[in-house]
PDB file of C-alpha atoms in Angstrom:
ATOM      1  CA  MET A   1     -15.504   2.202  14.243  1.00  0.00           C
ATOM      2  CA  SER A   2     -16.614   0.431  11.072  1.00  0.00           C
ATOM      3  CA  VAL A   3     -14.076  -1.233   8.808  1.00  0.00           C
ATOM      4  CA  ILE A   4     -14.549   1.500   6.172  1.00  0.00           C
ATOM      5  CA  GLU A   5     -13.911   4.153   8.834  1.00  0.00           C
ATOM      6  CA  ARG A   6     -10.718   2.298   9.827  1.00  0.00           C
ATOM      7  CA  ILE A   7      -9.551   2.261   6.194  1.00  0.00           C
ATOM      8  CA  LYS A   8     -10.293   5.988   5.829  1.00  0.00           C
ATOM      9  CA  ASP A   9      -8.474   6.643   9.114  1.00  0.00           C
ATOM     10  CA  GLN A  10      -5.392   4.688   8.028  1.00  0.00           C
ATOM     11  CA  ILE A  11      -5.244   6.371   4.618  1.00  0.00           C
ATOM     12  CA  GLY A  12      -6.075   9.813   6.021  1.00  0.00           C
ATOM     13  CA  ASN A  13      -3.524   9.771   8.844  1.00  0.00           C
ATOM     14  CA  ASN A  14      -0.558   8.308   6.957  1.00  0.00           C
ATOM     15  CA  PRO A  15       0.948   9.887   3.828  1.00  0.00           C
ATOM     16  CA  VAL A  16       1.865   6.458   2.425  1.00  0.00           C
ATOM     17  CA  VAL A  17       0.015   3.206   3.168  1.00  0.00           C
ATOM     18  CA  LEU A  18       0.719  -0.217   1.693  1.00  0.00           C
ATOM     19  CA  TYR A  19      -1.948  -2.892   2.077  1.00  0.00           C
ATOM     20  CA  MET A  20      -0.063  -6.116   1.514  1.00  0.00           C
ATOM     21  CA  LYS A  21       0.079  -9.835   2.098  1.00  0.00           C
ATOM     22  CA  GLY A  22       2.434 -10.273   5.036  1.00  0.00           C
ATOM     23  CA  SER A  23       4.854  -7.643   6.318  1.00  0.00           C
ATOM     24  CA  PRO A  24       7.842  -5.807   4.809  1.00  0.00           C
ATOM     25  CA  ASP A  25      10.158  -8.176   6.719  1.00  0.00           C
ATOM     26  CA  PHE A  26       8.180 -11.255   5.669  1.00  0.00           C
ATOM     27  CA  PRO A  27       6.097 -10.654   2.543  1.00  0.00           C
ATOM     28  CA  GLN A  28       3.758 -13.554   1.809  1.00  0.00           C
ATOM     29  CA  CYS A  29       3.466 -13.093  -1.943  1.00  0.00           C
ATOM     30  CA  GLY A  30       5.894 -12.122  -4.671  1.00  0.00           C
ATOM     31  CA  PHE A  31       3.961  -9.020  -5.700  1.00  0.00           C
ATOM     32  CA  SER A  32       3.901  -7.669  -2.132  1.00  0.00           C
ATOM     33  CA  GLY A  33       7.618  -8.442  -1.825  1.00  0.00           C
ATOM     34  CA  GLN A  34       8.460  -6.634  -5.053  1.00  0.00           C
ATOM     35  CA  THR A  35       6.408  -3.588  -4.023  1.00  0.00           C
ATOM     36  CA  VAL A  36       8.274  -3.447  -0.692  1.00  0.00           C
ATOM     37  CA  GLN A  37      11.615  -3.621  -2.574  1.00  0.00           C
ATOM     38  CA  VAL A  38      10.586  -0.697  -4.787  1.00  0.00           C
ATOM     39  CA  LEU A  39       9.491   1.371  -1.767  1.00  0.00           C
ATOM     40  CA  GLU A  40      12.746   0.554   0.033  1.00  0.00           C
ATOM     41  CA  ALA A  41      14.719   1.612  -3.060  1.00  0.00           C
ATOM     42  CA  CYS A  42      12.943   5.003  -2.827  1.00  0.00           C
ATOM     43  CA  HIS A  43      13.709   5.244   0.937  1.00  0.00           C
ATOM     44  CA  ALA A  44       9.963   5.479   1.517  1.00  0.00           C
ATOM     45  CA  LYS A  45       8.421   6.021   4.944  1.00  0.00           C
ATOM     46  CA  TYR A  46       5.178   4.077   4.924  1.00  0.00           C
ATOM     47  CA  LYS A  47       2.636   2.301   7.065  1.00  0.00           C
ATOM     48  CA  HIS A  48       1.966  -1.289   6.097  1.00  0.00           C
ATOM     49  CA  VAL A  49      -1.178  -3.260   6.839  1.00  0.00           C
ATOM     50  CA  ASN A  50      -1.054  -7.057   6.671  1.00  0.00           C
ATOM     51  CA  ILE A  51      -4.397  -7.982   5.117  1.00  0.00           C
ATOM     52  CA  PHE A  52      -4.076 -11.572   6.373  1.00  0.00           C
ATOM     53  CA  GLU A  53      -4.433 -10.280   9.955  1.00  0.00           C
ATOM     54  CA  ASP A  54      -7.799  -8.628   9.204  1.00  0.00           C
ATOM     55  CA  PRO A  55     -10.097 -10.628   6.859  1.00  0.00           C
ATOM     56  CA  GLU A  56     -12.906  -8.069   7.282  1.00  0.00           C
ATOM     57  CA  LEU A  57     -10.608  -5.255   6.114  1.00  0.00           C
ATOM     58  CA  ARG A  58      -9.271  -7.410   3.266  1.00  0.00           C
ATOM     59  CA  GLU A  59     -12.755  -7.772   1.788  1.00  0.00           C
ATOM     60  CA  ALA A  60     -13.919  -4.219   2.527  1.00  0.00           C
ATOM     61  CA  LEU A  61     -10.832  -2.630   0.962  1.00  0.00           C
ATOM     62  CA  LYS A  62     -11.553  -4.314  -2.383  1.00  0.00           C
ATOM     63  CA  GLU A  63     -14.924  -2.551  -2.465  1.00  0.00           C
ATOM     64  CA  TYR A  64     -13.578   0.733  -1.060  1.00  0.00           C
ATOM     65  CA  SER A  65     -10.814   0.949  -3.659  1.00  0.00           C
ATOM     66  CA  ASN A  66     -12.657  -0.806  -6.479  1.00  0.00           C
ATOM     67  CA  TRP A  67      -9.378  -2.708  -6.925  1.00  0.00           C
ATOM     68  CA  PRO A  68      -9.579  -6.515  -6.640  1.00  0.00           C
ATOM     69  CA  THR A  69      -5.974  -7.469  -5.899  1.00  0.00           C
ATOM     70  CA  TYR A  70      -3.165  -6.891  -3.402  1.00  0.00           C
ATOM     71  CA  PRO A  71      -0.871  -5.152  -2.743  1.00  0.00           C
ATOM     72  CA  GLN A  72      -2.529  -1.733  -2.886  1.00  0.00           C
ATOM     73  CA  LEU A  73      -0.418   1.399  -2.422  1.00  0.00           C
ATOM     74  CA  TYR A  74      -1.947   4.703  -1.335  1.00  0.00           C
ATOM     75  CA  ILE A  75       0.017   7.950  -1.538  1.00  0.00           C
ATOM     76  CA  GLY A  76      -1.524  11.156  -0.231  1.00  0.00           C
ATOM     77  CA  GLY A  77      -4.862   9.453   0.284  1.00  0.00           C
ATOM     78  CA  GLU A  78      -5.115   8.270  -3.330  1.00  0.00           C
ATOM     79  CA  LEU A  79      -4.863   4.719  -4.637  1.00  0.00           C
ATOM     80  CA  VAL A  80      -1.779   4.480  -6.839  1.00  0.00           C
ATOM     81  CA  GLY A  81      -2.265   0.826  -7.736  1.00  0.00           C
ATOM     82  CA  GLY A  82      -0.617  -2.543  -7.362  1.00  0.00           C
ATOM     83  CA  CYS A  83       2.796  -4.018  -8.011  1.00  0.00           C
ATOM     84  CA  ASP A  84       2.949  -3.493 -11.785  1.00  0.00           C
ATOM     85  CA  ILE A  85       1.885   0.162 -11.621  1.00  0.00           C
ATOM     86  CA  VAL A  86       4.177   0.935  -8.670  1.00  0.00           C
ATOM     87  CA  THR A  87       7.137  -0.734 -10.416  1.00  0.00           C
ATOM     88  CA  ASP A  88       6.422   1.149 -13.645  1.00  0.00           C
ATOM     89  CA  LEU A  89       6.243   4.488 -11.780  1.00  0.00           C
ATOM     90  CA  TYR A  90       9.526   3.652 -10.045  1.00  0.00           C
ATOM     91  CA  GLN A  91      11.274   2.839 -13.321  1.00  0.00           C
ATOM     92  CA  LYS A  92      10.083   6.147 -14.809  1.00  0.00           C
ATOM     93  CA  GLY A  93      11.351   8.061 -11.764  1.00  0.00           C
ATOM     94  CA  GLU A  94       7.841   9.228 -10.886  1.00  0.00           C
ATOM     95  CA  LEU A  95       7.312   7.208  -7.697  1.00  0.00           C
ATOM     96  CA  ALA A  96      10.088   9.024  -5.800  1.00  0.00           C
ATOM     97  CA  LYS A  97       8.534  12.384  -6.738  1.00  0.00           C
ATOM     98  CA  MET A  98       5.084  11.231  -5.601  1.00  0.00           C
ATOM     99  CA  LEU A  99       6.499  10.043  -2.277  1.00  0.00           C
ATOM    100  CA  ALA A 100       8.504  13.251  -1.738  1.00  0.00           C
ATOM    101  CA  ALA A 101       5.426  15.386  -2.470  1.00  0.00           C
ATOM    102  CA  VAL A 102       3.640  13.942   0.594  1.00  0.00           C
ATOM    103  CA  GLY A 103       6.688  13.743   2.869  1.00  0.00           C
ATOM    104  CA  GLY A 104       6.919   9.986   2.445  1.00  0.00           C
ATOM    105  CA  VAL A 105      10.715   9.742   2.134  1.00  0.00           C
ATOM    106  CA  GLU A 106      13.273   9.093   4.885  1.00  0.00           C
ATOM    107  CA  GLU A 107      15.488  12.120   5.522  1.00  0.00           C
TER     108      GLU A 107
END
């Protein structure tokens, strides 16, 4: 399976995917940490991918998404954006609705 196929598989088989630096328990950059906090505040169910564990994926995802930075949040197969966009959506109350629409919220 090529790296692009793996990315498509991850995004296609999980309603919410966060590509981040580190893990939710140990984020390795402030922006990834803040994005995790916002998702936790929404009680989000999500798959995380630590881009430091897969350098090939880290580079390929930038091209796939046409987005140069991390974290990258996908909801329902679509790139939502990075930390600033996710935080803005959260503050407007829109992120919770987006997550609920794809079944990405803990019951």
